[in-house]
Coordinates of C-alpha atoms and ligand atoms in Angstrom, one line a residue:
M1 CA 1.8 57.4 -33.2
R2 CA 0.1 58.7 -29.7
K3 CA -1.5 55.5 -27.8
K4 CA -4.4 55.0 -27.3
I5 CA -6.2 55.9 -23.9
L6 CA -9.7 54.7 -23.3
V7 CA -11.6 56.2 -19.9
L8 CA -14.9 54.6 -19.0
G9 CA -16.9 56.5 -16.6
N10 CA -19.3 59.1 -15.2
S11 CA -20.4 62.7 -16.5
N12 CA -22.2 64.7 -13.9
V13 CA -23.2 68.5 -13.7
D14 CA -21.7 70.0 -10.5
F15 CA -23.7 72.5 -8.5
V16 CA -21.1 74.2 -6.5
F17 CA -22.4 75.8 -3.0
R18 CA -19.8 78.0 -1.7
I19 CA -20.4 78.1 2.1
P20 CA -18.9 79.8 5.2
R21 CA -18.0 76.2 6.6
F22 CA -19.3 72.7 6.8
H23 CA -22.5 72.8 8.9
H24 CA -24.1 70.5 11.8
P25 CA -27.0 67.9 11.2
G26 CA -30.3 70.1 11.6
E27 CA -28.5 73.4 10.9
T28 CA -29.7 75.5 8.1
I29 CA -26.9 78.0 6.5
L30 CA -26.8 80.3 3.5
A31 CA -24.4 79.7 0.2
E32 CA -22.4 82.6 -0.7
S33 CA -23.4 81.7 -4.3
L34 CA -24.1 78.9 -6.3
V35 CA -22.1 78.1 -9.4
T36 CA -23.0 75.4 -12.0
F37 CA -20.0 73.4 -13.7
F38 CA -19.4 70.3 -16.1
G39 CA -17.8 67.5 -13.9
G40 CA -18.0 63.9 -13.0
K41 CA -15.0 61.8 -12.2
G42 CA -15.0 60.1 -15.7
A43 CA -15.7 63.1 -17.9
N44 CA -12.7 64.9 -15.6
Q45 CA -10.2 62.4 -16.1
A46 CA -10.8 61.9 -19.9
I47 CA -10.9 65.4 -20.5
T48 CA -7.6 66.0 -18.6
A49 CA -5.9 63.1 -20.6
K50 CA -7.0 65.3 -23.8
R51 CA -6.1 68.6 -22.6
L52 CA -2.8 67.1 -22.1
G53 CA -2.5 66.0 -25.7
G54 CA -3.4 62.4 -25.4
N55 CA -5.3 60.1 -27.9
V56 CA -8.4 59.9 -25.7
H57 CA -11.7 57.7 -26.1
F58 CA -14.2 58.2 -23.5
I59 CA -17.5 56.3 -22.9
T60 CA -20.0 57.7 -20.8
K61 CA -24.2 58.2 -20.7
V62 CA -25.6 61.5 -20.4
G63 CA -29.7 62.0 -19.8
N64 CA -32.3 62.7 -22.5
D65 CA -32.8 66.1 -20.6
L66 CA -31.1 69.7 -21.4
Y67 CA -28.2 68.8 -19.5
G68 CA -27.5 66.0 -21.3
K69 CA -27.6 67.9 -24.4
S70 CA -25.6 70.5 -23.2
Y71 CA -23.0 68.0 -21.9
R72 CA -22.8 66.3 -25.1
H73 CA -22.2 69.6 -26.9
H74 CA -19.5 70.2 -24.5
L75 CA -17.5 67.0 -24.7
I76 CA -17.8 67.1 -28.7
K77 CA -16.3 70.7 -28.2
N78 CA -13.6 69.3 -26.1
G79 CA -12.8 66.8 -28.8
L80 CA -14.4 63.6 -27.7
D81 CA -16.1 61.2 -29.9
Q82 CA -19.7 61.9 -29.9
K83 CA -20.5 58.1 -30.7
L84 CA -19.2 57.1 -27.4
I85 CA -21.6 59.6 -25.4
L86 CA -24.4 57.1 -25.0
K87 CA -27.7 58.8 -24.2
D88 CA -30.4 56.8 -21.4
K89 CA -34.1 57.6 -22.5
K90 CA -35.6 57.8 -19.3
L91 CA -33.1 59.0 -16.3
P92 CA -31.5 62.3 -15.8
T93 CA -28.2 63.4 -16.5
G94 CA -26.0 62.9 -13.3
T95 CA -25.4 65.6 -10.7
A96 CA -23.6 66.2 -7.8
V97 CA -23.8 68.4 -4.9
I98 CA -20.8 70.0 -4.1
E99 CA -20.4 72.2 -0.8
L100 CA -16.9 74.1 -0.6
T101 CA -15.7 76.4 1.9
P102 CA -13.3 78.9 1.9
K103 CA -10.0 76.8 2.5
G104 CA -11.3 74.9 -0.7
E105 CA -12.4 71.7 1.4
N106 CA -15.3 70.0 -0.2
R107 CA -18.1 67.5 0.5
I108 CA -19.8 65.8 -2.4
I109 CA -23.1 64.2 -2.9
A110 CA -23.5 62.5 -6.2
F111 CA -26.9 61.1 -7.8
L112 CA -25.6 58.5 -10.8
G113 CA -28.8 59.4 -13.0
A114 CA -27.9 57.9 -16.5
N115 CA -24.8 57.2 -15.1
G116 CA -26.5 54.3 -13.2
S117 CA -27.5 52.8 -16.3
L118 CA -24.2 52.5 -18.3
S119 CA -24.3 48.7 -18.9
V120 CA -22.3 45.8 -19.6
N121 CA -24.7 45.5 -22.6
D122 CA -23.6 48.8 -23.7
L123 CA -20.0 47.8 -23.6
K124 CA -20.8 44.8 -25.5
R125 CA -21.8 46.9 -28.3
L126 CA -18.8 48.9 -28.1
E127 CA -16.5 46.3 -28.0
R128 CA -14.9 47.7 -31.2
Y129 CA -13.5 50.5 -29.2
W130 CA -11.3 48.7 -26.9
K131 CA -9.2 47.3 -30.1
G132 CA -5.8 48.4 -29.8
V133 CA -6.2 50.4 -26.2
D134 CA -3.1 50.9 -24.6
V135 CA -4.3 52.7 -21.1
F136 CA -7.6 51.8 -20.0
V137 CA -9.3 54.1 -16.8
T138 CA -12.4 53.9 -14.7
Q139 CA -13.4 54.7 -11.5
L140 CA -16.4 53.7 -9.3
E141 CA -19.4 56.1 -10.2
I142 CA -20.8 53.7 -12.9
P143 CA -22.5 50.5 -12.2
F144 CA -19.5 47.7 -10.8
P145 CA -20.2 44.8 -13.3
T146 CA -19.9 47.6 -16.0
V147 CA -16.2 48.4 -14.4
E148 CA -15.7 44.8 -14.0
K149 CA -16.4 44.2 -17.5
G150 CA -14.4 47.4 -18.8
L151 CA -11.1 46.0 -16.7
K152 CA -12.0 42.2 -18.3
M153 CA -11.8 43.4 -22.0
A154 CA -8.9 46.5 -21.7
K155 CA -7.0 43.4 -19.9
E156 CA -7.8 41.0 -22.8
E157 CA -6.4 43.8 -25.4
G158 CA -2.9 43.8 -23.1
A159 CA -3.7 47.5 -21.7
L160 CA -2.5 49.0 -18.9
T161 CA -5.5 49.5 -16.3
L162 CA -6.1 52.2 -14.3
L163 CA -8.7 52.1 -11.6
N164 CA -9.6 55.0 -9.3
P165 CA -11.8 53.3 -6.6
S166 CA -14.1 56.2 -5.8
P167 CA -16.7 56.2 -4.1
P168 CA -14.9 52.9 -2.6
V169 CA -16.8 49.7 -2.6
P170 CA -15.4 46.1 -1.5
L171 CA -13.1 44.8 -4.3
P172 CA -12.9 41.0 -5.3
S173 CA -9.6 39.9 -5.9
H174 CA -10.2 39.0 -9.3
V175 CA -10.8 42.5 -9.9
L176 CA -8.0 43.7 -8.1
S177 CA -5.5 41.3 -9.9
S178 CA -6.5 42.9 -13.3
V179 CA -5.9 46.3 -12.1
D180 CA -2.3 47.8 -13.0
F181 CA -2.7 50.7 -11.1
I182 CA -5.0 51.4 -8.4
V183 CA -5.1 55.1 -7.4
P184 CA -7.1 55.6 -3.9
N185 CA -7.1 58.8 -1.8
E186 CA -6.0 58.0 1.8
V187 CA -9.7 57.8 2.9
E188 CA -10.4 55.2 0.2
A189 CA -7.4 53.4 0.9
Q190 CA -8.0 53.1 4.6
Y191 CA -11.7 51.8 3.5
L192 CA -10.3 49.5 1.2
T193 CA -7.3 47.6 3.3
G194 CA -8.9 48.2 6.6
I195 CA -6.2 49.9 8.1
K196 CA -6.4 52.7 9.9
W197 CA -4.1 55.9 8.8
K198 CA -1.9 57.0 11.7
G199 CA 1.3 57.9 9.5
D200 CA 3.6 57.1 6.8
R201 CA 4.3 53.5 8.4
E202 CA 0.2 52.5 7.8
I203 CA 0.5 53.9 4.4
R204 CA 3.0 51.8 3.2
K205 CA 1.2 48.9 4.9
M206 CA -2.2 49.7 3.0
A207 CA 0.4 49.6 -0.3
E208 CA 1.7 46.4 0.6
K209 CA -1.9 44.8 1.2
F210 CA -3.0 46.2 -2.1
L211 CA 0.3 44.6 -3.9
D212 CA -0.5 40.9 -1.9
Q213 CA -4.0 41.1 -3.4
G214 CA -2.4 41.1 -6.9
V215 CA -2.5 44.8 -7.8
K216 CA 0.9 45.7 -9.8
N217 CA 1.5 49.2 -8.6
V218 CA -0.4 51.6 -6.0
V219 CA -0.6 55.3 -5.8
I220 CA -2.1 56.7 -2.6
T221 CA -2.9 60.3 -3.2
L222 CA -2.5 62.2 -0.1
G223 CA -3.7 65.9 -0.4
S224 CA -1.7 68.5 1.0
K225 CA 0.6 66.1 1.7
G226 CA 1.7 64.6 -1.6
L227 CA 1.8 61.2 -2.9
F228 CA 2.9 57.7 -2.2
F229 CA 4.2 54.9 -4.6
K230 CA 4.9 51.4 -4.4
N231 CA 5.4 48.4 -6.3
R232 CA 7.2 45.3 -6.1
S233 CA 10.7 46.9 -6.9
E234 CA 10.4 50.8 -6.6
E235 CA 8.8 53.1 -3.6
V236 CA 8.4 56.8 -3.7
W237 CA 7.3 59.5 -1.8
M238 CA 6.6 62.9 -3.4
N239 CA 5.7 66.0 -1.4
A240 CA 2.7 68.2 -3.1
F241 CA 3.4 71.2 -4.8
R242 CA 2.4 74.5 -2.9
V243 CA -0.5 76.7 -4.5
N244 CA -2.8 79.2 -3.7
V245 CA -5.8 76.4 -3.1
I246 CA -9.4 77.5 -4.3
D247 CA -11.3 74.7 -4.9
T248 CA -10.1 71.2 -4.3
T249 CA -12.7 69.4 -6.3
A250 CA -11.5 67.4 -9.7
A251 CA -7.7 67.5 -8.0
G252 CA -7.7 63.6 -8.0
D253 CA -9.3 63.6 -11.5
A254 CA -6.5 65.7 -13.0
F255 CA -3.9 63.4 -11.2
L256 CA -5.4 60.5 -12.6
G257 CA -5.8 61.8 -16.1
A258 CA -2.2 63.0 -16.2
L259 CA -1.1 59.5 -14.7
A260 CA -2.8 58.0 -17.8
S261 CA -1.2 60.5 -20.1
G262 CA 2.3 60.0 -18.8
L263 CA 2.4 56.4 -18.6
S264 CA 0.9 56.4 -22.4
E265 CA 3.9 58.4 -23.2
N266 CA 6.2 55.8 -21.6
K267 CA 7.9 58.1 -19.2
P268 CA 9.7 56.7 -16.4
I269 CA 7.5 56.3 -13.2
R270 CA 8.9 59.1 -11.1
E271 CA 8.4 61.8 -14.3
V272 CA 5.0 60.6 -14.2
L273 CA 4.1 60.8 -10.8
R274 CA 5.7 64.3 -10.7
F275 CA 3.6 65.3 -13.7
A276 CA 0.4 64.2 -12.4
N277 CA 1.4 65.5 -8.9
G278 CA 1.6 69.0 -10.9
A279 CA -1.6 68.2 -12.7
G280 CA -3.6 68.0 -9.2
A281 CA -2.0 71.0 -7.7
L282 CA -3.1 73.2 -10.5
A283 CA -6.5 71.9 -10.7
T284 CA -7.0 73.5 -7.0
T285 CA -6.0 76.8 -8.1
K286 CA -9.3 77.7 -9.8
L287 CA -13.1 77.2 -9.0
G288 CA -14.9 74.2 -10.7
A289 CA -14.1 70.9 -11.7
Q290 CA -13.5 71.0 -15.7
P291 CA -12.4 74.8 -15.5
S292 CA -9.6 74.1 -13.3
L293 CA -8.0 71.3 -15.4
P294 CA -4.5 71.9 -17.0
S295 CA -3.4 72.1 -20.7
R296 CA -0.3 70.8 -21.7
R297 CA 1.3 74.3 -21.7
D298 CA 0.2 75.2 -18.6
L299 CA 1.4 72.1 -16.7
N300 CA 4.8 72.2 -18.7
M301 CA 5.1 76.1 -17.7
F302 CA 4.2 75.1 -14.0
L303 CA 6.5 72.3 -13.8
K304 CA 9.6 74.4 -15.2
R305 CA 8.8 77.1 -12.5
I306 CA 8.4 74.7 -9.5
E307 CA 10.9 73.1 -7.6
V308 CA 9.9 69.3 -6.9
G309 CA 9.7 68.4 -3.3
K310 CA 10.9 64.6 -3.4
T311 CA 11.4 63.2 0.5
K312 CA 12.6 60.1 1.6
R313 CA 10.6 59.0 4.9
S314 CA 11.0 56.9 7.5
Ligands
RIB1 O1 -14.2 64.1 -8.2 C1 -14.6 65.3 -8.5 C2 -16.3 64.7 -9.0 O2 -16.7 63.9 -8.2 C3 -17.3 66.1 -9.4 O3 -16.8 66.7 -10.8 C4 -18.4 65.5 -9.1 O4 -19.4 65.4 -10.0 C5 -18.1 64.0 -8.8 O5 -18.0 63.0 -9.5

């Protein structure tokens, strides 16, 4: 039987402005196009794990507006349970403004909207969905007490917990010690550990600091440089796959969703990391958050075609 993955997180409508370059304060520039996509880290991670064949349950909240209505249909169409798509009566659906350059780099401003009212009481009402959960995934675009409660309930069920600390906020030690996998990018890892990134040595130090704080496994994603994984017994550097980058939005989310899916299948850690690395790479090859999230078939084909780059560094 497939293991149960529970994702708790946000759903956003993304407004993607394609711009020639990032502009300066006080400067006005014209966008080349404006496109709207379904996004939000939580939804992106849940849909990735689902497209990769996971047994996924996704708890989220949308607004009582047209975006909320169409987002609900979209999630249901993607095979997610409508009972877990909550609705805020007053707040609008979460939105994100994404600036995207021709190199595929982005800058994101997210407005929580209804995601900001996903509460501890909501989780108490949905407590039965934690029953039998094997892998629990969450991020920080919903209220922190809700994240804290979700992790606690997952740990009480004996689940493996994954935290994507994005956008980063200071994390208390009782939260860190309830996390089995923390998955920040290098900017978030810098913020959370207070260690300035100069090279590989600092990346390892950041991972060690998380481990000392009680996290069991650390995966630091390094964009085009790949990833670093560390726990108390193993360390892995893995290069990024080389692909034609169109849009890096949701690459981290595809990574997280694939990590959850791989872990739920009990694959060995190196295989799980390669699987997630491939999902992240594929997500950069198409425009938009959710249109870029890979299916199992696409990911398997991609991994078959491409040689993995695994290197040991000093
Ligand atoms: O990680 C990318 C996502 O961050 C976007 O889809 C946006 O909605 C924000 O949540």
